[in-house]
Each structure stands twice: as C-alpha cells, then as structure tokens.
C-alpha cells in the first residue's frame, strides 16, 4: 500500500508539471557566449549574464561567460551603453560555445533577420551548442536561423502575434516566462530575463546552486512559482 501511495503521489507531481529531471551535471566549465550587436537591450543582456557568471561562486565548474559580436568594435546598447566585445565572429581564439545566448536588440524583428553573416553564425554555433537561449525578441533570430523548427517557444508578450505571423509553422506559448524544449530555452525577456537563466542553473547544477546564485542577487527563486513550459529534455 505504501508503494502504491508513492506511485500515485509521483504521478500527481508529474502531471502537474512541478518536477523537472535535472540534466547531467557538466563535467567541465561550460563556455557561455552572449551574442552582442548594436541596439541590444541592457536588461536582456545583463540579467542572464549576471546569473550565469555568478555560478563560479556556487559550483566547482562554474560557467565562463563572454561576449561575441560581428567585429571587435564597441557595441552601443539601445539605452546608450558602449561595450567592447570579448570576441569577433572570426576571432581565431573564439572558444567553443557550449551555451549560446541571444538577447533582443532594436532590429531583432527586421534588419537583423536579413543579416546573413549574423544568421549564419547563430545557426552554426547554435547547432553545435548544448543549449541555446533567447531573451525577448531574440527568438525571432533563432527562428530565422532554423533553431526553433519542430520546437515550442515563446517571445516578448507584445510581439507574440508578429512572431506567429512570421513563423506560422511554430507552436508558440503565451502568458509564460519561458519555454524549455530540448536544448532550446526561449523567454519573454525584460525583467523576466532572470528566470530562464536561473532555470538553466538549476537543471545543470541543482537547486542549491540556483538558490545560491539567486540569493546573491536578492531573488527568491522557486521555479514552481514561475509560469513556464517544459516540453522535453535532451
């Protein structure tokens, strides 16, 4: 009878979506590349950058974060900050990218999608990466690169309908902070940009590390209280 009750409880938890299998813990420090182009939004860049960088204080094999841009010329964010990229697309010393993060920029829904060099880079590195994450309208870039084909996703709430119209073949979720499907994590962005990054920390390094990182940034982290969709694990 005790075993039956345990099975019933487990099934109830699984059906509620409140439990997610933890991905195998990395055996090395993961290289995390933040795609940085002119017009990038501060919040979508710095929120996940802070979270993933702070893993070095909460696990032995914390992430190595860096920025990569078309060139090494300074990038000007939408809000006016000027940032010097760590690497250019063609840098000979560009590390292997384990996690590719694509934040939203001013032209993520128009001219950036026509930039062949940009899209080709995202496609190549995204296909090779263990995880690919978008913040806000970064999902448009990933979709253009073909990295969302056959997967479920989301984007900035105000641009959901445009996203659906541009990519009618995709299954798009509304009213959630983020969607995890295989190695793809897409999110609503803005202040919610902390959520997918903390979620990635949790599935890679465990709840203790995730709450440690969150606590350092004065965030109360509990993924079960965040509206999200988990489709599959790879």
PDB file of C-alpha atoms in Angstrom:
ATOM      1  CA  UNK A   1       0.000   0.000   0.000  1.00  0.00           C
ATOM      2  CA  UNK A   2       2.875   2.377   0.830  1.00  0.00           C
ATOM      3  CA  UNK A   3       4.411   1.809  -2.607  1.00  0.00           C
ATOM      4  CA  UNK A   4       1.066   2.422  -4.310  1.00  0.00           C
ATOM      5  CA  UNK A   5       0.647   5.730  -2.494  1.00  0.00           C
ATOM      6  CA  UNK A   6       4.164   6.751  -3.514  1.00  0.00           C
ATOM      7  CA  UNK A   7       3.448   5.965  -7.156  1.00  0.00           C
ATOM      8  CA  UNK A   8       0.172   7.906  -7.044  1.00  0.00           C
ATOM      9  CA  UNK A   9       1.963  10.895  -5.494  1.00  0.00           C
ATOM     10  CA  UNK A  10       4.698  10.795  -8.109  1.00  0.00           C
ATOM     11  CA  UNK A  11       2.176  10.655 -10.943  1.00  0.00           C
ATOM     12  CA  UNK A  12       0.326  13.610  -9.472  1.00  0.00           C
ATOM     13  CA  UNK A  13       3.536  15.641  -9.309  1.00  0.00           C
ATOM     14  CA  UNK A  14       4.494  14.728 -12.851  1.00  0.00           C
ATOM     15  CA  UNK A  15       1.064  15.606 -14.207  1.00  0.00           C
ATOM     16  CA  UNK A  16       1.202  18.995 -12.509  1.00  0.00           C
ATOM     17  CA  UNK A  17       4.447  19.850 -14.247  1.00  0.00           C
ATOM     18  CA  UNK A  18       6.102  20.757 -10.953  1.00  0.00           C
ATOM     19  CA  UNK A  19       9.055  18.440 -11.327  1.00  0.00           C
ATOM     20  CA  UNK A  20      11.785  18.561 -13.974  1.00  0.00           C
ATOM     21  CA  UNK A  21      14.511  15.975 -14.356  1.00  0.00           C
ATOM     22  CA  UNK A  22      17.913  17.502 -13.740  1.00  0.00           C
ATOM     23  CA  UNK A  23      20.273  17.425 -16.696  1.00  0.00           C
ATOM     24  CA  UNK A  24      23.536  15.578 -16.164  1.00  0.00           C
ATOM     25  CA  UNK A  25      25.876  17.873 -14.275  1.00  0.00           C
ATOM     26  CA  UNK A  26      28.612  19.278 -16.533  1.00  0.00           C
ATOM     27  CA  UNK A  27      31.999  17.617 -16.303  1.00  0.00           C
ATOM     28  CA  UNK A  28      33.752  20.822 -17.329  1.00  0.00           C
ATOM     29  CA  UNK A  29      33.191  24.554 -17.101  1.00  0.00           C
ATOM     30  CA  UNK A  30      30.771  25.496 -19.862  1.00  0.00           C
ATOM     31  CA  UNK A  31      31.619  28.344 -22.236  1.00  0.00           C
ATOM     32  CA  UNK A  32      28.663  30.721 -22.500  1.00  0.00           C
ATOM     33  CA  UNK A  33      28.630  33.161 -25.416  1.00  0.00           C
ATOM     34  CA  UNK A  34      26.370  36.208 -25.343  1.00  0.00           C
ATOM     35  CA  UNK A  35      25.644  37.458 -28.833  1.00  0.00           C
ATOM     36  CA  UNK A  36      26.083  41.232 -28.669  1.00  0.00           C
ATOM     37  CA  UNK A  37      25.073  43.553 -31.505  1.00  0.00           C
ATOM     38  CA  UNK A  38      24.225  47.236 -31.801  1.00  0.00           C
ATOM     39  CA  UNK A  39      20.854  48.079 -30.282  1.00  0.00           C
ATOM     40  CA  UNK A  40      20.897  45.196 -27.813  1.00  0.00           C
ATOM     41  CA  UNK A  41      18.743  45.852 -24.740  1.00  0.00           C
ATOM     42  CA  UNK A  42      20.548  46.195 -21.419  1.00  0.00           C
ATOM     43  CA  UNK A  43      18.119  44.045 -19.434  1.00  0.00           C
ATOM     44  CA  UNK A  44      18.160  41.070 -21.797  1.00  0.00           C
ATOM     45  CA  UNK A  45      21.957  41.116 -21.894  1.00  0.00           C
ATOM     46  CA  UNK A  46      22.880  41.766 -18.281  1.00  0.00           C
ATOM     47  CA  UNK A  47      20.229  39.785 -16.379  1.00  0.00           C
ATOM     48  CA  UNK A  48      21.274  36.359 -17.734  1.00  0.00           C
ATOM     49  CA  UNK A  49      24.919  37.452 -17.889  1.00  0.00           C
ATOM     50  CA  UNK A  50      24.891  38.178 -14.144  1.00  0.00           C
ATOM     51  CA  UNK A  51      23.138  34.922 -13.307  1.00  0.00           C
ATOM     52  CA  UNK A  52      25.338  32.630 -15.373  1.00  0.00           C
ATOM     53  CA  UNK A  53      28.545  34.382 -14.371  1.00  0.00           C
ATOM     54  CA  UNK A  54      27.733  34.015 -10.677  1.00  0.00           C
ATOM     55  CA  UNK A  55      27.749  30.218 -10.979  1.00  0.00           C
ATOM     56  CA  UNK A  56      31.516  30.382 -10.372  1.00  0.00           C
ATOM     57  CA  UNK A  57      30.743  31.177  -6.724  1.00  0.00           C
ATOM     58  CA  UNK A  58      28.324  28.290  -6.233  1.00  0.00           C
ATOM     59  CA  UNK A  59      29.747  25.281  -8.052  1.00  0.00           C
ATOM     60  CA  UNK A  60      33.232  23.946  -8.739  1.00  0.00           C
ATOM     61  CA  UNK A  61      32.759  24.125 -12.501  1.00  0.00           C
ATOM     62  CA  UNK A  62      31.060  27.479 -12.929  1.00  0.00           C
ATOM     63  CA  UNK A  63      30.356  28.934 -16.338  1.00  0.00           C
ATOM     64  CA  UNK A  64      32.823  31.012 -18.336  1.00  0.00           C
ATOM     65  CA  UNK A  65      30.844  33.881 -19.832  1.00  0.00           C
ATOM     66  CA  UNK A  66      31.927  36.169 -22.653  1.00  0.00           C
ATOM     67  CA  UNK A  67      30.502  38.361 -25.410  1.00  0.00           C
ATOM     68  CA  UNK A  68      30.842  37.840 -29.152  1.00  0.00           C
ATOM     69  CA  UNK A  69      29.980  40.293 -31.928  1.00  0.00           C
ATOM     70  CA  UNK A  70      30.393  40.628 -35.678  1.00  0.00           C
ATOM     71  CA  UNK A  71      33.539  42.704 -35.046  1.00  0.00           C
ATOM     72  CA  UNK A  72      35.510  43.826 -32.005  1.00  0.00           C
ATOM     73  CA  UNK A  73      34.300  47.402 -32.409  1.00  0.00           C
ATOM     74  CA  UNK A  74      32.424  48.790 -29.400  1.00  0.00           C
ATOM     75  CA  UNK A  75      28.717  47.919 -29.359  1.00  0.00           C
ATOM     76  CA  UNK A  76      26.167  50.550 -28.362  1.00  0.00           C
ATOM     77  CA  UNK A  77      23.161  49.205 -26.493  1.00  0.00           C
ATOM     78  CA  UNK A  78      19.646  50.517 -27.081  1.00  0.00           C
ATOM     79  CA  UNK A  79      19.960  52.510 -23.869  1.00  0.00           C
ATOM     80  CA  UNK A  80      23.318  54.002 -24.882  1.00  0.00           C
ATOM     81  CA  UNK A  81      25.946  51.943 -23.047  1.00  0.00           C
ATOM     82  CA  UNK A  82      29.103  51.277 -25.065  1.00  0.00           C
ATOM     83  CA  UNK A  83      30.607  47.810 -24.537  1.00  0.00           C
ATOM     84  CA  UNK A  84      33.731  46.292 -26.079  1.00  0.00           C
ATOM     85  CA  UNK A  85      33.111  42.678 -27.187  1.00  0.00           C
ATOM     86  CA  UNK A  86      35.425  39.934 -25.996  1.00  0.00           C
ATOM     87  CA  UNK A  87      35.499  38.239 -29.396  1.00  0.00           C
ATOM     88  CA  UNK A  88      34.515  38.815 -33.008  1.00  0.00           C
ATOM     89  CA  UNK A  89      32.767  36.175 -35.092  1.00  0.00           C
ATOM     90  CA  UNK A  90      36.025  35.415 -36.887  1.00  0.00           C
ATOM     91  CA  UNK A  91      38.372  35.589 -33.864  1.00  0.00           C
ATOM     92  CA  UNK A  92      40.853  32.727 -34.091  1.00  0.00           C
ATOM     93  CA  UNK A  93      40.775  32.312 -30.326  1.00  0.00           C
ATOM     94  CA  UNK A  94      36.969  32.221 -30.029  1.00  0.00           C
ATOM     95  CA  UNK A  95      36.247  29.411 -27.526  1.00  0.00           C
ATOM     96  CA  UNK A  96      33.956  26.510 -28.330  1.00  0.00           C
ATOM     97  CA  UNK A  97      30.448  27.675 -27.440  1.00  0.00           C
ATOM     98  CA  UNK A  98      28.543  25.339 -25.115  1.00  0.00           C
ATOM     99  CA  UNK A  99      25.691  27.747 -24.411  1.00  0.00           C
ATOM    100  CA  UNK A 100      24.630  30.426 -26.893  1.00  0.00           C
ATOM    101  CA  UNK A 101      22.557  33.300 -25.525  1.00  0.00           C
ATOM    102  CA  UNK A 102      20.725  35.582 -27.956  1.00  0.00           C
ATOM    103  CA  UNK A 103      19.267  38.677 -26.359  1.00  0.00           C
ATOM    104  CA  UNK A 104      16.802  41.026 -28.010  1.00  0.00           C
ATOM    105  CA  UNK A 105      18.043  44.040 -29.950  1.00  0.00           C
ATOM    106  CA  UNK A 106      16.373  47.010 -31.636  1.00  0.00           C
ATOM    107  CA  UNK A 107      16.277  45.289 -35.031  1.00  0.00           C
ATOM    108  CA  UNK A 108      15.694  41.668 -33.990  1.00  0.00           C
ATOM    109  CA  UNK A 109      12.408  41.649 -35.901  1.00  0.00           C
ATOM    110  CA  UNK A 110      13.571  43.335 -39.109  1.00  0.00           C
ATOM    111  CA  UNK A 111      17.030  44.175 -40.471  1.00  0.00           C
ATOM    112  CA  UNK A 112      18.934  41.749 -38.195  1.00  0.00           C
ATOM    113  CA  UNK A 113      16.995  38.921 -39.827  1.00  0.00           C
ATOM    114  CA  UNK A 114      18.400  39.936 -43.216  1.00  0.00           C
ATOM    115  CA  UNK A 115      21.998  39.949 -41.956  1.00  0.00           C
ATOM    116  CA  UNK A 116      23.343  36.734 -43.491  1.00  0.00           C
ATOM    117  CA  UNK A 117      26.611  36.812 -41.540  1.00  0.00           C
ATOM    118  CA  UNK A 118      24.720  37.163 -38.260  1.00  0.00           C
ATOM    119  CA  UNK A 119      22.140  34.470 -39.012  1.00  0.00           C
ATOM    120  CA  UNK A 120      24.745  32.035 -40.329  1.00  0.00           C
ATOM    121  CA  UNK A 121      26.831  32.499 -37.176  1.00  0.00           C
ATOM    122  CA  UNK A 122      23.819  31.907 -34.929  1.00  0.00           C
ATOM    123  CA  UNK A 123      22.814  28.838 -36.921  1.00  0.00           C
ATOM    124  CA  UNK A 124      26.290  27.285 -36.884  1.00  0.00           C
ATOM    125  CA  UNK A 125      27.061  27.949 -33.225  1.00  0.00           C
ATOM    126  CA  UNK A 126      23.532  27.161 -32.099  1.00  0.00           C
ATOM    127  CA  UNK A 127      23.561  23.774 -33.797  1.00  0.00           C
ATOM    128  CA  UNK A 128      26.842  22.945 -32.084  1.00  0.00           C
ATOM    129  CA  UNK A 129      25.892  24.240 -28.619  1.00  0.00           C
ATOM    130  CA  UNK A 130      24.485  22.154 -25.770  1.00  0.00           C
ATOM    131  CA  UNK A 131      21.910  24.862 -25.005  1.00  0.00           C
ATOM    132  CA  UNK A 132      20.563  27.878 -26.873  1.00  0.00           C
ATOM    133  CA  UNK A 133      18.691  30.612 -25.011  1.00  0.00           C
ATOM    134  CA  UNK A 134      16.808  33.643 -26.288  1.00  0.00           C
ATOM    135  CA  UNK A 135      15.547  36.636 -24.359  1.00  0.00           C
ATOM    136  CA  UNK A 136      12.560  38.604 -25.637  1.00  0.00           C
ATOM    137  CA  UNK A 137      12.725  39.095 -29.429  1.00  0.00           C
ATOM    138  CA  UNK A 138      15.930  37.084 -29.676  1.00  0.00           C
ATOM    139  CA  UNK A 139      13.517  34.258 -30.524  1.00  0.00           C
ATOM    140  CA  UNK A 140      12.965  35.853 -33.943  1.00  0.00           C
ATOM    141  CA  UNK A 141      16.686  35.494 -34.684  1.00  0.00           C
ATOM    142  CA  UNK A 142      16.744  31.869 -33.531  1.00  0.00           C
ATOM    143  CA  UNK A 143      13.672  31.098 -35.625  1.00  0.00           C
ATOM    144  CA  UNK A 144      15.229  32.729 -38.696  1.00  0.00           C
ATOM    145  CA  UNK A 145      18.316  30.572 -38.149  1.00  0.00           C
ATOM    146  CA  UNK A 146      16.126  27.464 -38.094  1.00  0.00           C
ATOM    147  CA  UNK A 147      16.907  26.651 -34.468  1.00  0.00           C
ATOM    148  CA  UNK A 148      13.245  26.695 -33.401  1.00  0.00           C
ATOM    149  CA  UNK A 149      11.964  24.376 -36.149  1.00  0.00           C
ATOM    150  CA  UNK A 150       9.991  21.498 -34.623  1.00  0.00           C
ATOM    151  CA  UNK A 151      10.164  23.007 -31.143  1.00  0.00           C
ATOM    152  CA  UNK A 152       7.847  25.019 -28.913  1.00  0.00           C
ATOM    153  CA  UNK A 153       8.781  28.544 -27.908  1.00  0.00           C
ATOM    154  CA  UNK A 154       7.757  31.997 -26.704  1.00  0.00           C
ATOM    155  CA  UNK A 155       8.894  35.598 -27.050  1.00  0.00           C
ATOM    156  CA  UNK A 156       8.101  39.116 -25.790  1.00  0.00           C
ATOM    157  CA  UNK A 157       4.365  39.268 -24.963  1.00  0.00           C
ATOM    158  CA  UNK A 158       3.714  42.304 -27.150  1.00  0.00           C
ATOM    159  CA  UNK A 159       5.312  40.615 -30.160  1.00  0.00           C
ATOM    160  CA  UNK A 160       3.665  37.186 -29.896  1.00  0.00           C
ATOM    161  CA  UNK A 161       1.267  37.836 -32.756  1.00  0.00           C
ATOM    162  CA  UNK A 162       4.011  39.110 -35.056  1.00  0.00           C
ATOM    163  CA  UNK A 163       6.117  36.074 -34.152  1.00  0.00           C
ATOM    164  CA  UNK A 164       3.227  33.762 -35.019  1.00  0.00           C
ATOM    165  CA  UNK A 165       2.629  35.572 -38.299  1.00  0.00           C
ATOM    166  CA  UNK A 166       6.291  35.426 -39.331  1.00  0.00           C
ATOM    167  CA  UNK A 167       6.712  31.795 -38.293  1.00  0.00           C
ATOM    168  CA  UNK A 168       3.268  30.185 -38.616  1.00  0.00           C
ATOM    169  CA  UNK A 169       4.747  26.680 -38.510  1.00  0.00           C
ATOM    170  CA  UNK A 170       5.844  27.095 -34.881  1.00  0.00           C
ATOM    171  CA  UNK A 171       3.908  26.241 -31.724  1.00  0.00           C
ATOM    172  CA  UNK A 172       4.048  29.392 -29.614  1.00  0.00           C
ATOM    173  CA  UNK A 173       3.121  29.745 -25.946  1.00  0.00           C
ATOM    174  CA  UNK A 174       1.607  32.881 -24.457  1.00  0.00           C
ATOM    175  CA  UNK A 175       1.443  34.048 -20.862  1.00  0.00           C
ATOM    176  CA  UNK A 176       4.595  32.249 -19.692  1.00  0.00           C
ATOM    177  CA  UNK A 177       8.012  33.422 -18.562  1.00  0.00           C
ATOM    178  CA  UNK A 178       9.909  30.841 -20.597  1.00  0.00           C
ATOM    179  CA  UNK A 179       9.637  27.627 -22.591  1.00  0.00           C
ATOM    180  CA  UNK A 180      12.176  24.782 -22.465  1.00  0.00           C
ATOM    181  CA  UNK A 181      12.124  22.349 -25.371  1.00  0.00           C
ATOM    182  CA  UNK A 182      15.167  20.111 -25.756  1.00  0.00           C
ATOM    183  CA  UNK A 183      18.253  22.289 -25.814  1.00  0.00           C
ATOM    184  CA  UNK A 184      16.202  25.396 -26.630  1.00  0.00           C
ATOM    185  CA  UNK A 185      15.083  27.862 -23.958  1.00  0.00           C
ATOM    186  CA  UNK A 186      13.082  30.896 -25.119  1.00  0.00           C
ATOM    187  CA  UNK A 187      11.727  33.586 -22.836  1.00  0.00           C
ATOM    188  CA  UNK A 188       9.548  36.673 -22.532  1.00  0.00           C
ATOM    189  CA  UNK A 189      12.535  38.863 -21.686  1.00  0.00           C
ATOM    190  CA  UNK A 190      12.513  42.135 -19.776  1.00  0.00           C
ATOM    191  CA  UNK A 191      12.610  41.689 -16.010  1.00  0.00           C
ATOM    192  CA  UNK A 192      11.707  38.039 -16.630  1.00  0.00           C
ATOM    193  CA  UNK A 193      15.158  37.525 -18.173  1.00  0.00           C
ATOM    194  CA  UNK A 194      16.433  36.266 -14.820  1.00  0.00           C
ATOM    195  CA  UNK A 195      14.028  33.316 -14.884  1.00  0.00           C
ATOM    196  CA  UNK A 196      15.373  31.215 -17.779  1.00  0.00           C
ATOM    197  CA  UNK A 197      18.948  31.771 -16.641  1.00  0.00           C
ATOM    198  CA  UNK A 198      18.204  30.600 -13.097  1.00  0.00           C
ATOM    199  CA  UNK A 199      16.264  27.673 -14.519  1.00  0.00           C
ATOM    200  CA  UNK A 200      19.301  26.658 -16.576  1.00  0.00           C
ATOM    201  CA  UNK A 201      21.490  26.892 -13.480  1.00  0.00           C
ATOM    202  CA  UNK A 202      19.074  24.660 -11.583  1.00  0.00           C
ATOM    203  CA  UNK A 203      18.841  21.919 -14.201  1.00  0.00           C
ATOM    204  CA  UNK A 204      22.612  21.901 -14.681  1.00  0.00           C
ATOM    205  CA  UNK A 205      23.921  22.388 -11.140  1.00  0.00           C
ATOM    206  CA  UNK A 206      20.977  21.704  -8.861  1.00  0.00           C
ATOM    207  CA  UNK A 207      18.586  23.685  -6.715  1.00  0.00           C
ATOM    208  CA  UNK A 208      21.194  24.592  -4.094  1.00  0.00           C
ATOM    209  CA  UNK A 209      23.386  26.351  -6.648  1.00  0.00           C
ATOM    210  CA  UNK A 210      20.409  28.075  -8.269  1.00  0.00           C
ATOM    211  CA  UNK A 211      19.140  29.416  -4.957  1.00  0.00           C
ATOM    212  CA  UNK A 212      22.671  30.445  -4.012  1.00  0.00           C
ATOM    213  CA  UNK A 213      23.030  32.477  -7.195  1.00  0.00           C
ATOM    214  CA  UNK A 214      19.537  33.917  -6.765  1.00  0.00           C
ATOM    215  CA  UNK A 215      20.175  34.853  -3.141  1.00  0.00           C
ATOM    216  CA  UNK A 216      23.298  36.777  -4.118  1.00  0.00           C
ATOM    217  CA  UNK A 217      21.126  38.897  -6.402  1.00  0.00           C
ATOM    218  CA  UNK A 218      18.296  39.180  -3.851  1.00  0.00           C
ATOM    219  CA  UNK A 219      15.922  36.995  -5.862  1.00  0.00           C
ATOM    220  CA  UNK A 220      13.516  34.499  -4.285  1.00  0.00           C
ATOM    221  CA  UNK A 221      13.886  31.572  -6.681  1.00  0.00           C
ATOM    222  CA  UNK A 222      11.294  28.815  -6.942  1.00  0.00           C
ATOM    223  CA  UNK A 223      10.737  27.585 -10.492  1.00  0.00           C
ATOM    224  CA  UNK A 224       7.416  26.019  -9.497  1.00  0.00           C
ATOM    225  CA  UNK A 225       6.076  29.520  -8.861  1.00  0.00           C
ATOM    226  CA  UNK A 226       7.188  30.744 -12.286  1.00  0.00           C
ATOM    227  CA  UNK A 227       4.794  30.194 -15.191  1.00  0.00           C
ATOM    228  CA  UNK A 228       6.782  28.144 -17.679  1.00  0.00           C
ATOM    229  CA  UNK A 229       6.523  25.223 -20.055  1.00  0.00           C
ATOM    230  CA  UNK A 230       8.899  22.281 -20.145  1.00  0.00           C
ATOM    231  CA  UNK A 231       8.394  20.153 -23.243  1.00  0.00           C
ATOM    232  CA  UNK A 232      11.302  17.737 -23.443  1.00  0.00           C
ATOM    233  CA  UNK A 233      14.769  17.139 -22.104  1.00  0.00           C
ATOM    234  CA  UNK A 234      17.855  16.255 -24.153  1.00  0.00           C
TER     235      UNK A 234
END
